[in-house]
Coordinates of C-alpha atoms in Angstrom, one line a residue:
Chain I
X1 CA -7.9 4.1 17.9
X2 CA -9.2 0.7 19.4
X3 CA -6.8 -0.4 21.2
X4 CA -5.8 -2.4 24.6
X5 CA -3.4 -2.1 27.7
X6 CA -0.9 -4.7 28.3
X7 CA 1.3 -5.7 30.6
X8 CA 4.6 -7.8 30.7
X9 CA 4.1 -10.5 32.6
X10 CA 8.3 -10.6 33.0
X11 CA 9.0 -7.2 33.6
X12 CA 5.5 -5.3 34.3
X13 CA 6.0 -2.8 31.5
X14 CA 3.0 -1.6 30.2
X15 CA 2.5 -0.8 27.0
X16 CA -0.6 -0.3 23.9
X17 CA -1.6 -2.7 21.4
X18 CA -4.3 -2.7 18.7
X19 CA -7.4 -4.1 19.6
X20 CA -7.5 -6.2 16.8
X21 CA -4.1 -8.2 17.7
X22 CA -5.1 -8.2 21.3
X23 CA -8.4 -10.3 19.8
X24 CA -6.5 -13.1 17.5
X25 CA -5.0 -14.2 21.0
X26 CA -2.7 -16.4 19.3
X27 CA -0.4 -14.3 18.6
X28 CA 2.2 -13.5 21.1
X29 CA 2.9 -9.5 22.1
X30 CA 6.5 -8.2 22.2
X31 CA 7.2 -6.0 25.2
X32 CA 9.0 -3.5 24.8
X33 CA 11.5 -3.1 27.6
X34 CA 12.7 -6.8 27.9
X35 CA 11.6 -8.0 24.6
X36 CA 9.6 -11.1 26.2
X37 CA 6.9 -12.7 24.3
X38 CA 3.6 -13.6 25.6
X39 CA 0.2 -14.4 24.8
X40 CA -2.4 -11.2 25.7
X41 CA -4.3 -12.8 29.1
X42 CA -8.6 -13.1 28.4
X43 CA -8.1 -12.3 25.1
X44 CA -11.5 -13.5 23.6
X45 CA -10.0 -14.9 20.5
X46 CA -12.8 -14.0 18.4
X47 CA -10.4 -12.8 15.7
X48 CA -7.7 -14.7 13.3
X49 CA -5.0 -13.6 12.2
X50 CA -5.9 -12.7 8.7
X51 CA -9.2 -10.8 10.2
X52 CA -6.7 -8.9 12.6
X53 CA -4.2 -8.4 9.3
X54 CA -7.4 -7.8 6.5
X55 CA -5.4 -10.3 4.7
X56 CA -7.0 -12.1 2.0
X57 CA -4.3 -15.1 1.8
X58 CA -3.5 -17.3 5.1
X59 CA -0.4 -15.4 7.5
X60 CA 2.5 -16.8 9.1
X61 CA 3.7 -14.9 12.1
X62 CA 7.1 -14.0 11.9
X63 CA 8.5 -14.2 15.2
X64 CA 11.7 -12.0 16.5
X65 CA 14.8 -13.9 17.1
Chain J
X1 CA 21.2 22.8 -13.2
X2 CA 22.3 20.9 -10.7
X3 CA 20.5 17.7 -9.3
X4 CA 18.2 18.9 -6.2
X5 CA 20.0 16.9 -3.6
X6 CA 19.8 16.9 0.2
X7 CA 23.3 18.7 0.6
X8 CA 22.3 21.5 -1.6
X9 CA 19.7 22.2 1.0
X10 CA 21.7 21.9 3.8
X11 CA 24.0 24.3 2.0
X12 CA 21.0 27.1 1.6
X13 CA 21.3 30.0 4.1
X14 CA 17.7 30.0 4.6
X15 CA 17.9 26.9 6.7
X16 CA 18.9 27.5 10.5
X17 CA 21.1 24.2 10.5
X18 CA 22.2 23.2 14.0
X19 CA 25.2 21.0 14.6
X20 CA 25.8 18.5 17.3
X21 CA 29.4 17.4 17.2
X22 CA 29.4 14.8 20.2
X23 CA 29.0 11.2 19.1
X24 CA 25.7 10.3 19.8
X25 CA 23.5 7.3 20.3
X26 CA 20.2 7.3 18.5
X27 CA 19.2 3.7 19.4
X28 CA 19.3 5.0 23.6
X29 CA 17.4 8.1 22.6
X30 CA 20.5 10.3 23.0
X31 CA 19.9 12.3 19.9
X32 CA 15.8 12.9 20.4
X33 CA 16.7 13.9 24.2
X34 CA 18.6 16.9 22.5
X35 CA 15.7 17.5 20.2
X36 CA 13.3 17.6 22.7
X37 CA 15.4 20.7 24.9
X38 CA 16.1 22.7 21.6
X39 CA 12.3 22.7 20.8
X40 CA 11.4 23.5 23.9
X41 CA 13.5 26.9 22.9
X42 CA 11.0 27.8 19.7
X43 CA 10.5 26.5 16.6
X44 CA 13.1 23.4 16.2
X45 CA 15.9 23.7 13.6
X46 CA 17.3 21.1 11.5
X47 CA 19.9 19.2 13.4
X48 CA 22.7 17.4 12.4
X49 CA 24.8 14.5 14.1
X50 CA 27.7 14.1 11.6
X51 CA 28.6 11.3 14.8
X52 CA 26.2 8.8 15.0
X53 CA 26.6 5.4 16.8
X54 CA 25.0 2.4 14.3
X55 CA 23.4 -0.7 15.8
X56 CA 26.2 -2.3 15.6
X57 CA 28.1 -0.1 17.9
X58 CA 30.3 1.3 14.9
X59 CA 30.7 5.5 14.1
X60 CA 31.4 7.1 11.3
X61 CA 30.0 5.7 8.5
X62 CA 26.4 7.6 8.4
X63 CA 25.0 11.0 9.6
X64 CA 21.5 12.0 11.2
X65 CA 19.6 14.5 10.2
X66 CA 16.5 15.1 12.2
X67 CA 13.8 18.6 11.9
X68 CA 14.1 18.8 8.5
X69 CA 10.4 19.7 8.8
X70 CA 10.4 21.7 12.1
X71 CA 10.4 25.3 11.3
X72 CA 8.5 27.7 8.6
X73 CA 11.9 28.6 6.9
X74 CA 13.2 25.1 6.5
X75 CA 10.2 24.1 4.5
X76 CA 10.6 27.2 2.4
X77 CA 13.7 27.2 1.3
X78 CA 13.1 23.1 0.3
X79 CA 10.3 24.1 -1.7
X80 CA 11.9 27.5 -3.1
X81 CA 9.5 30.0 -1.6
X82 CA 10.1 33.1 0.2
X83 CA 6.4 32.4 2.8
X84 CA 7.0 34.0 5.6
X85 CA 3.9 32.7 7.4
X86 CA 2.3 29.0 6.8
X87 CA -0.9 29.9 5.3
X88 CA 1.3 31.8 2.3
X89 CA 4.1 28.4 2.1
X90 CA 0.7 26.4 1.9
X91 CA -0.5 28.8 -1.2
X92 CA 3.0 28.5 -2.8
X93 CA 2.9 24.6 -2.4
X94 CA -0.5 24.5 -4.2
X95 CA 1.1 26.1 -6.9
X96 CA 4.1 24.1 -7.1
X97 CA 2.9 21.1 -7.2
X98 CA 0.8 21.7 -10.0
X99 CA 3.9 21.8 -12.2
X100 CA 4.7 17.9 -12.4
X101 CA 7.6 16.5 -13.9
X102 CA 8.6 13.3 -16.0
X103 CA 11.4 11.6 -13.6
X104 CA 15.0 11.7 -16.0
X105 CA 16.6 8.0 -16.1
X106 CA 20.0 8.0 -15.5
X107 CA 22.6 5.1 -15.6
X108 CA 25.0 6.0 -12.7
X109 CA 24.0 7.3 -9.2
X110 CA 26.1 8.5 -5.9
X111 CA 23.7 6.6 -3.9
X112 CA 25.9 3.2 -5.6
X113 CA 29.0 4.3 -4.8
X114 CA 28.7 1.6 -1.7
X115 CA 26.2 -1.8 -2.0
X116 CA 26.8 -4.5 0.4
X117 CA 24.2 -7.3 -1.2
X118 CA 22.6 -10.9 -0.1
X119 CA 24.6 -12.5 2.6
X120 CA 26.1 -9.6 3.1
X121 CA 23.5 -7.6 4.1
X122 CA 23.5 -6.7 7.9
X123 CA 21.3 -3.9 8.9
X124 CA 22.9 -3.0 12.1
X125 CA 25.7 -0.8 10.3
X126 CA 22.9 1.8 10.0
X127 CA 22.5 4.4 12.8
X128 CA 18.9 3.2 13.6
X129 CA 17.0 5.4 15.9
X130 CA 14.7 5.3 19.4
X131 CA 12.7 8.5 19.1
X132 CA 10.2 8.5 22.3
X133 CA 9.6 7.0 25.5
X134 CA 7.2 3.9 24.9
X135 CA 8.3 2.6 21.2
X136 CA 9.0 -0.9 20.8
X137 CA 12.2 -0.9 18.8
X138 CA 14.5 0.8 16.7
X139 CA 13.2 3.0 14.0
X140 CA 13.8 4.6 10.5
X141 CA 11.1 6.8 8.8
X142 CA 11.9 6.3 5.5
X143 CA 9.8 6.9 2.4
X144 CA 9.1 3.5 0.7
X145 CA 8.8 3.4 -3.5
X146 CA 7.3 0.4 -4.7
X147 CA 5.6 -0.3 -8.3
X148 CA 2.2 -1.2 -9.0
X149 CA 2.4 -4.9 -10.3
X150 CA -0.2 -4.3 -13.1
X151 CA -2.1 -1.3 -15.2
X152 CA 0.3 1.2 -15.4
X153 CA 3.2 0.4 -13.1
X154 CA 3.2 3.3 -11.7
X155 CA 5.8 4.0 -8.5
X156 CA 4.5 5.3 -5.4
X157 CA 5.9 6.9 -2.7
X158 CA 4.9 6.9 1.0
X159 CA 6.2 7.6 4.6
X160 CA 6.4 4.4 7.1
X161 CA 7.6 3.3 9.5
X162 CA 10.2 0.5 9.6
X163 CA 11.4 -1.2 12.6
X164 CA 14.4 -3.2 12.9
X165 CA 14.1 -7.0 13.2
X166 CA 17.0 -8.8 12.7
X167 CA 20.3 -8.0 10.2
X168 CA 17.9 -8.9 7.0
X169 CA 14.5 -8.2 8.2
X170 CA 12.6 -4.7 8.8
X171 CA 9.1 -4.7 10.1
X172 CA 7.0 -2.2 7.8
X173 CA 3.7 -0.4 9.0
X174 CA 1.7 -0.1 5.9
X175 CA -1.6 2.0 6.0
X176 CA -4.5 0.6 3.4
X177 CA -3.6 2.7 0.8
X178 CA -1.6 2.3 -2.1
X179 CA 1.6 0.6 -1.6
X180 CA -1.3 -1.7 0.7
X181 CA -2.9 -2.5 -2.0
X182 CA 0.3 -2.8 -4.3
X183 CA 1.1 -5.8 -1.8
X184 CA -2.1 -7.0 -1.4
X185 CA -2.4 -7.8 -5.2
X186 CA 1.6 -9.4 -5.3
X187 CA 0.2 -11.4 -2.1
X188 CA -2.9 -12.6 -4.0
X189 CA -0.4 -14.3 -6.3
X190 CA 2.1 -15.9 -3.7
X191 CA 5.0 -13.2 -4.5
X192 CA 6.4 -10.2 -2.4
X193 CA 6.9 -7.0 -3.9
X194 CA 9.9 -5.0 -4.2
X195 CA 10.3 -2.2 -2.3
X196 CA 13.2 0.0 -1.7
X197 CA 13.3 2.4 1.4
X198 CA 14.7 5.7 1.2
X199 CA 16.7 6.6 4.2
X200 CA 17.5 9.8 3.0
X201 CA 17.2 12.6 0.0
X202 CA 16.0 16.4 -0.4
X203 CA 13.3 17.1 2.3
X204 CA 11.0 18.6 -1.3
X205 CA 11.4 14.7 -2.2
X206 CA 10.0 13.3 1.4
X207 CA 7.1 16.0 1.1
X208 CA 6.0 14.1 -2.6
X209 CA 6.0 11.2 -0.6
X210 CA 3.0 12.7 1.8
X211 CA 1.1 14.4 -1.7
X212 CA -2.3 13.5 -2.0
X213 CA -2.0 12.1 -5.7
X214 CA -4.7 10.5 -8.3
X215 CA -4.9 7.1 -8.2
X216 CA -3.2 6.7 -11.8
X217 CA -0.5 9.2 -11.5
X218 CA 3.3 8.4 -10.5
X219 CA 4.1 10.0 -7.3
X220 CA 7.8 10.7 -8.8
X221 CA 6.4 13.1 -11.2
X222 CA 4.6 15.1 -8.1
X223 CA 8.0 14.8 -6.4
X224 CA 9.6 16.3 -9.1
X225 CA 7.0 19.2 -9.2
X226 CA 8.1 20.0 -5.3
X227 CA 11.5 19.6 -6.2
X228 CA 11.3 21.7 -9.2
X229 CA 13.4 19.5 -11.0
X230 CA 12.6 15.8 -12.7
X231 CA 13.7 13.6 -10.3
X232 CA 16.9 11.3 -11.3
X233 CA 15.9 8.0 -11.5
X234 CA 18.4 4.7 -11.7
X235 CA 17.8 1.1 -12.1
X236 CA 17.5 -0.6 -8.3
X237 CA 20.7 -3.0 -7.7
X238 CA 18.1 -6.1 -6.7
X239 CA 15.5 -5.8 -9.4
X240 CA 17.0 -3.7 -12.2
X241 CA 14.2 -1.9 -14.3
X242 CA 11.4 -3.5 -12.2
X243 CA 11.8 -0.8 -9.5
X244 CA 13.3 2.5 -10.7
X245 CA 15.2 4.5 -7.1
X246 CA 16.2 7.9 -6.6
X247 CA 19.5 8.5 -7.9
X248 CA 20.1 11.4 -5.3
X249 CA 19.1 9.6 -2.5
X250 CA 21.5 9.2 0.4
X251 CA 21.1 5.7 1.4
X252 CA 18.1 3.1 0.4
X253 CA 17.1 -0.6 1.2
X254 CA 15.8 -2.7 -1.0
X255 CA 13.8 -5.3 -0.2
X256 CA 10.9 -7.4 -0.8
X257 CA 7.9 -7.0 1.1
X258 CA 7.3 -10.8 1.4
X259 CA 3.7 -12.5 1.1
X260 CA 1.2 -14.1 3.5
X261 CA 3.6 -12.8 6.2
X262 CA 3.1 -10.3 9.1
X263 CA 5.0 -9.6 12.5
X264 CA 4.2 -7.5 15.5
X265 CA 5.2 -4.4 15.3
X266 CA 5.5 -0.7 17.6
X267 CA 4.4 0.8 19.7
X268 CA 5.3 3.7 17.9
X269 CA 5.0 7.5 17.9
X270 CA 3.0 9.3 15.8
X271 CA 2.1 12.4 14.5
X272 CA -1.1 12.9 16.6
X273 CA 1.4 13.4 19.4
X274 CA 0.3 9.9 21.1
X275 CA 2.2 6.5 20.5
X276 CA 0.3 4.4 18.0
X277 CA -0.2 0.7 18.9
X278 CA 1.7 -2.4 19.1
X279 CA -0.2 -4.5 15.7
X280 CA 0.8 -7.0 13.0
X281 CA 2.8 -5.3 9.8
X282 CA 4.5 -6.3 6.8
X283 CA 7.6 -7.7 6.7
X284 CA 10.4 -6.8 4.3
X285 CA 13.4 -9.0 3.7
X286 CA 16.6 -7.1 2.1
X287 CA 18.2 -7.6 -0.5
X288 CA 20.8 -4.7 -0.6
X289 CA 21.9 -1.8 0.9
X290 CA 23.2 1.1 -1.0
X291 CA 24.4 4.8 -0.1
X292 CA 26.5 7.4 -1.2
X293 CA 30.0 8.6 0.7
X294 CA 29.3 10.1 3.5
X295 CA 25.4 10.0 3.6
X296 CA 22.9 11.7 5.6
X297 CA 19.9 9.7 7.2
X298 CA 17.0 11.9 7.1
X299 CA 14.7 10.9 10.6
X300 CA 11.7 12.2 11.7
X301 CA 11.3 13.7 15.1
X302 CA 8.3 11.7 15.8
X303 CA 5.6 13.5 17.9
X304 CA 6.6 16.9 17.6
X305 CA 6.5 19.5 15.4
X306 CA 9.0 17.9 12.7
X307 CA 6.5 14.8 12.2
X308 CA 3.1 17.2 12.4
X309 CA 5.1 19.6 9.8
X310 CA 5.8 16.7 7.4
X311 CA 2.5 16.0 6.6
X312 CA 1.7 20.2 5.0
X313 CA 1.2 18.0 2.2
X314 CA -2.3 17.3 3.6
X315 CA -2.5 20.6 5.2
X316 CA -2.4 22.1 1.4
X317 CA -4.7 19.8 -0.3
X318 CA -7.5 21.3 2.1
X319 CA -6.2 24.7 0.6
X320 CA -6.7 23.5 -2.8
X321 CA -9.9 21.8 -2.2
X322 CA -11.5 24.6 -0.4
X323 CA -10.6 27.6 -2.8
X324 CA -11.2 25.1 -5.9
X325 CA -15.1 25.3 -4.1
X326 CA -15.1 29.0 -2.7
X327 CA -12.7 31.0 -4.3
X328 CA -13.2 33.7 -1.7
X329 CA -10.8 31.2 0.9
X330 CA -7.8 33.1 1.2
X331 CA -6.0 30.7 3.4
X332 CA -5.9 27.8 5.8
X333 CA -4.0 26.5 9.0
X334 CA -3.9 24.0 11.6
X335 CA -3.8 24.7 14.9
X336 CA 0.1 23.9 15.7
X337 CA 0.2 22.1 18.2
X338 CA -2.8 21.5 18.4
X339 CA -3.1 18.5 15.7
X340 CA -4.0 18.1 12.6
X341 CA -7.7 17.1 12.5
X342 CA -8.6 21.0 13.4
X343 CA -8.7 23.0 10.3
X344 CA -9.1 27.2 10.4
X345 CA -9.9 28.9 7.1
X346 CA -10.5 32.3 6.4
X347 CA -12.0 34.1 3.9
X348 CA -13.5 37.0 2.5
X349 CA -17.1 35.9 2.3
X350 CA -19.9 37.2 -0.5
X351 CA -23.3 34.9 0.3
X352 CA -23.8 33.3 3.1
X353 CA -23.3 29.6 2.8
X354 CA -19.8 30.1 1.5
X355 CA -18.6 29.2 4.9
X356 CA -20.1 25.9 4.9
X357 CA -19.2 24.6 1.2
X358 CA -16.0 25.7 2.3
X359 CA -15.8 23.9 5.3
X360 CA -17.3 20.8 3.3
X361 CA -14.8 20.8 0.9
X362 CA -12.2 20.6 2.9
X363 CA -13.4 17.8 4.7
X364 CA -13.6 16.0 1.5
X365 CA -9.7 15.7 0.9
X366 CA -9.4 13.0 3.5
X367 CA -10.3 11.2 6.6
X368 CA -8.4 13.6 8.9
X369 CA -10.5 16.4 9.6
X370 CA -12.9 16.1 12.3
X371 CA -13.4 20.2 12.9
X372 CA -13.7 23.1 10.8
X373 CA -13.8 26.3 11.7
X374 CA -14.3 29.4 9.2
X375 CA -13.5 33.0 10.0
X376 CA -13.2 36.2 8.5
X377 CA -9.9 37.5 6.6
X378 CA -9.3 39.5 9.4
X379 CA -8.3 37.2 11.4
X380 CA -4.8 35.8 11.8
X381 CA -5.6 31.8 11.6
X382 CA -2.1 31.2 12.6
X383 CA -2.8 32.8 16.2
X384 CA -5.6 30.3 17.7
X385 CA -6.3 33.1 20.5
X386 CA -7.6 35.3 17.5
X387 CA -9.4 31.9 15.9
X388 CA -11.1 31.8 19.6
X389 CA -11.9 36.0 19.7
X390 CA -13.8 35.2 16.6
X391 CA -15.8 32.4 18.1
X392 CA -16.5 34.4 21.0
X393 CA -17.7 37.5 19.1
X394 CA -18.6 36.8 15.5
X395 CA -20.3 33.1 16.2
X396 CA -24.0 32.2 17.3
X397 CA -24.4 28.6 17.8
X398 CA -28.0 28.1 16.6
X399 CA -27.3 28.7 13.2
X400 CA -23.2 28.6 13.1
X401 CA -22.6 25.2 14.3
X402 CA -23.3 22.2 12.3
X403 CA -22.7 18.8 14.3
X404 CA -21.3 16.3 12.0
X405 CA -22.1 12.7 12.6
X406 CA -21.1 9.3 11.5
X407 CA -17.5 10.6 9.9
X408 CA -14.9 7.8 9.5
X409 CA -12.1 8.6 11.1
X410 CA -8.1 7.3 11.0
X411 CA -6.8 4.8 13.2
X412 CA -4.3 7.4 15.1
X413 CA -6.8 9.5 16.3
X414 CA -7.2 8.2 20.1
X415 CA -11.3 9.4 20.0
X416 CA -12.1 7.0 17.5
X417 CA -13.8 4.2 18.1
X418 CA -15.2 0.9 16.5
X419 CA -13.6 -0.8 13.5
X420 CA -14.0 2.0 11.2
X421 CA -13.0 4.3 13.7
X422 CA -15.8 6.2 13.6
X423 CA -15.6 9.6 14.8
X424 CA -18.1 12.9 14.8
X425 CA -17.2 16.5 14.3
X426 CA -18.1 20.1 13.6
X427 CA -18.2 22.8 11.3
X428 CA -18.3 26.3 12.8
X429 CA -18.8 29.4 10.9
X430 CA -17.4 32.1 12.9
X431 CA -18.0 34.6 9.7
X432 CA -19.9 38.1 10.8
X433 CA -23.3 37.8 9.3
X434 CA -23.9 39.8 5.5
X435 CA -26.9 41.1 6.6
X436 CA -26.4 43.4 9.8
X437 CA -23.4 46.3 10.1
X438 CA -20.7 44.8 12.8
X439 CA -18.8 47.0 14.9
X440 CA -15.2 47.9 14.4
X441 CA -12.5 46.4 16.4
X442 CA -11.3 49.6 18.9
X443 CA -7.7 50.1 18.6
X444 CA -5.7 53.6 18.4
X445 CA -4.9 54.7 14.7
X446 CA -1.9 53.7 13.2
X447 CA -1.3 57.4 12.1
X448 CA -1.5 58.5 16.5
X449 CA 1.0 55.9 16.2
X450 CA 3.5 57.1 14.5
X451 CA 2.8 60.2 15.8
X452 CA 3.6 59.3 19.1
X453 CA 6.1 56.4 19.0
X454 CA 7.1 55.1 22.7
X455 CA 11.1 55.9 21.6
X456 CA 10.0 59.6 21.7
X457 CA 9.4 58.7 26.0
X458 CA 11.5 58.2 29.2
X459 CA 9.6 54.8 30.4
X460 CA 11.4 54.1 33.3
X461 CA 10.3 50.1 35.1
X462 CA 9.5 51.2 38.4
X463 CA 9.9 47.7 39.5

């Protein structure tokens, strides 16, 4: 399990996210006590999105709400 | 003979059903806080809330069923054998599951009798659940059948987790193996794939779902060996003969798992006992919901013994692959509790070297075992403080511990590392050596036993 520790920047919740999301950087965590979206902090965005998703066809983040 | 349905099975003495007639709400972890006292009593029982507050704030309309999976007996009676211990329900599931079946087509199903479709659709009626501390939504664990797109169209099942998005939208973890791939060969062509989630059907049915099968065979025809029954089939409401659903099902959602789309999804719990990570899924957009009158959500008790016990589908396939090498293997277990990438087998050893092919072979049914450790028959491999007498006592390390190196591992298991996961083991072969006399275990007769049982004495507690 690679994974990374995050933190709400809204509410301080902490929580665990895969490594590989945590790396796209673009993509915007969910926390999961108030549900705010934000952008993992020094992420070194050396992944995309389809790297983090082993996708073989270009991905469109669905966002919540 | 009647259809093998998930009533019928609440109906069978065998199963220690408890009832919780308060309303309850799943989504503030009112039902999993009850779970978590009862188990701390012993081995959970099934429990039903026949009261159950949907997203939506509504009761009535759906029950929860969680533990389906949490004790010995429950398991038993689903698969129709009389085991008394795990190691015996594993060899009767080996031996089950042999016997597939063709799934029977019907026309008509109970899980129709209500279908709310398109614009309609608004997942909140459902009776979504919170399970433990640190998950990121609400959660079904539903088995998902989808159909490969080409070859032989084969359906297969698997167990995922699917968290609520919006009143048409479900997020869907998807491990890389089949029903991955199923979608990754739709998404190659810009299309999604149908999928329909089953919320709810005979707990033999979920356990087909968690079958290691071939990678040609249709997982309903290994259902309908653990069911020992076919399984009833009937057309899907949203896309007809292209995607066949259980007729005995309680409730299902169909959906399409849509292409070149992903959302963020979890934390969830898992059946490592940690809470897997927050990561980017599939996402499935629904087309329908159906379900019969009165229907019974089957959940999983994530983290505990339920979601450990739902996965003896695994826990066999090491019985079958170790006895189809050694034949001398007269059973396996994990340690309960103690996870599932420990294996203990024991058997009644002729050459040395059985041990390790043993051992070997079980390691070869999946990515899941990391440690192996092989004792005599003797031993009870269900009580880890005998597994650990026999390590102590029967084991010398220089020869009877093998490091294994360079494994791949699976994603949930928090000691992995690096993109593969990469993890190291052991095998241990706790056996008594062939070659020198070993002692025998001291202990009073059984016959001085009898012969002096304790109700024949006045034992008085002096304090």
């Amino acid at each position: 399990m690679h994974i990374a520790n995050a933190v709400c920047p809204q509410c301080k919740a902490g929580f665990i996210v895969d490594q590989k999301l945590w790396d796209v950087g673009t993509v915007r965590l969910r926390c999961i006590a108030c549900k705010h979206s934000f952008l993992p902090p020094a992420s070194p965005k050396s992944l995309s999105v389809e790297e983090a998703a082993n996708a073989a066809v270009p991905i469109r983040v669905w966002e919540i709400g | 003979m009647t259809a093998a349905s998930l009533a019928g099975w609440l109906a069978d003495p065998r199963v220690p059903l408890r009832l919780v007639e308060d309303l309850v709400d799943p989504a503030a972890f009112e039902a999993t806080a009850i779970l978590e006292q009862l188990e701390a009593q012993g081995a959970p029982p099934p429990v039903l809330f026949p009261r159950v507050r949907s997203l939506d704030g509504s009761s009535g309309e759906f029950k929860l069923l969680f533990n389906a999976y949490g004790a010995l007996s429950s398991i038993a009676a689903a698969l129709g054998s009389g085991a008394q211990s795990w190691p015996a329900l594993l060899r009767d599931y080996v031996k089950r599951v042999r016997d597939v079946r063709e799934p029977a087509r019907v026309e008509h199903a109970a899980v129709h009798e209500n279908v709310v479709r398109g614009s309609e659709v608004d997942l909140r009626i459902l009776p979504w659940s919170r399970h433990v501390a640190g998950e990121g939504g609400d959660y079904f664990t539903p088995i998902a059948v989808a159909r490969a797109t080409s070859g032989t169209r084969r359906h297969n099942l698997s167990w995922n987790r699917a968290m609520f998005l919006d009143e048409r939208h479900v997020g869907v973890h998807i491990s890389p193996r089949d029903l991955w791939s199923f979608h990754r060969a739709a998404e190659g062509s810009g299309e999604p794939l149908p999928v329909a989630l089953v919320l709810g059907h005979h707990p033999a049915f979920n356990l087909g779902a968690a079958a290691i099968a071939g990678s040609a065979q249709d997982e309903y025809y290994m259902a309908g060996a653990l069911l020992g029954q076919p399984v009833r089939v009937v057309p899907s409401r949203s896309y007809s003969d292209e995607l066949m659903v259980p007729a005995d099902a309680e409730a299902i959602i169909e959906g399409r798992l849509l292409p070149g789309t992903r959302v963020v999804e979890g934390p969830f719990g898992e059946y490592m006992r940690y809470l897997g990570p927050q990561k980017l899924s599939h996402v499935l957009e629904v087309d329908a919901i159906t379900w019969r009158k009165g229907a019974v959500i089957v959940e999983i008790f994530t983290c505990h013994l339920d979601h450990l016990n739902a996965h003896i589908s695994i826990e066999a396939s090491f019985l079958d692959k170790a006895q189809a090498s050694v034949p001398q293997v007269t059973g396996v277990s994990w340690f309960r509790g103690g996870g599932p990438t420990t294996l203990v087998i024991a058997m009644r050893k002729t050459n040395e070297g059985q041990p390790m092919r043993a051992a070997m072979a079980a390691m070869s049914a999946s990515n899941l075992l990391k440690q192996v450790i092989v004792v005599d028959a003797d031993i009870d491999i269900e009580d880890s403080q005998q597994v650990l007498w026999a390590v102590s006592t029967r084991m010398r390390a220089e020869s009877g511990l093998v490091p294994l190196k360079n494994l791949p591992g699976i994603s949930l298991d928090p000691s992995g590392s690096g993109p593969f996961d990469a993890t190291s083991g052991f095998i241990m072969d706790a056996t008594w050596p062939l070659n020198r006399p070993h002692p025998p275990v001291g202990r009073v007769a059984d016959a001085l036993l009898e012969r002096f049982p304790l109700s024949r004495y006045k034992i008085r507690n002096v304090r």
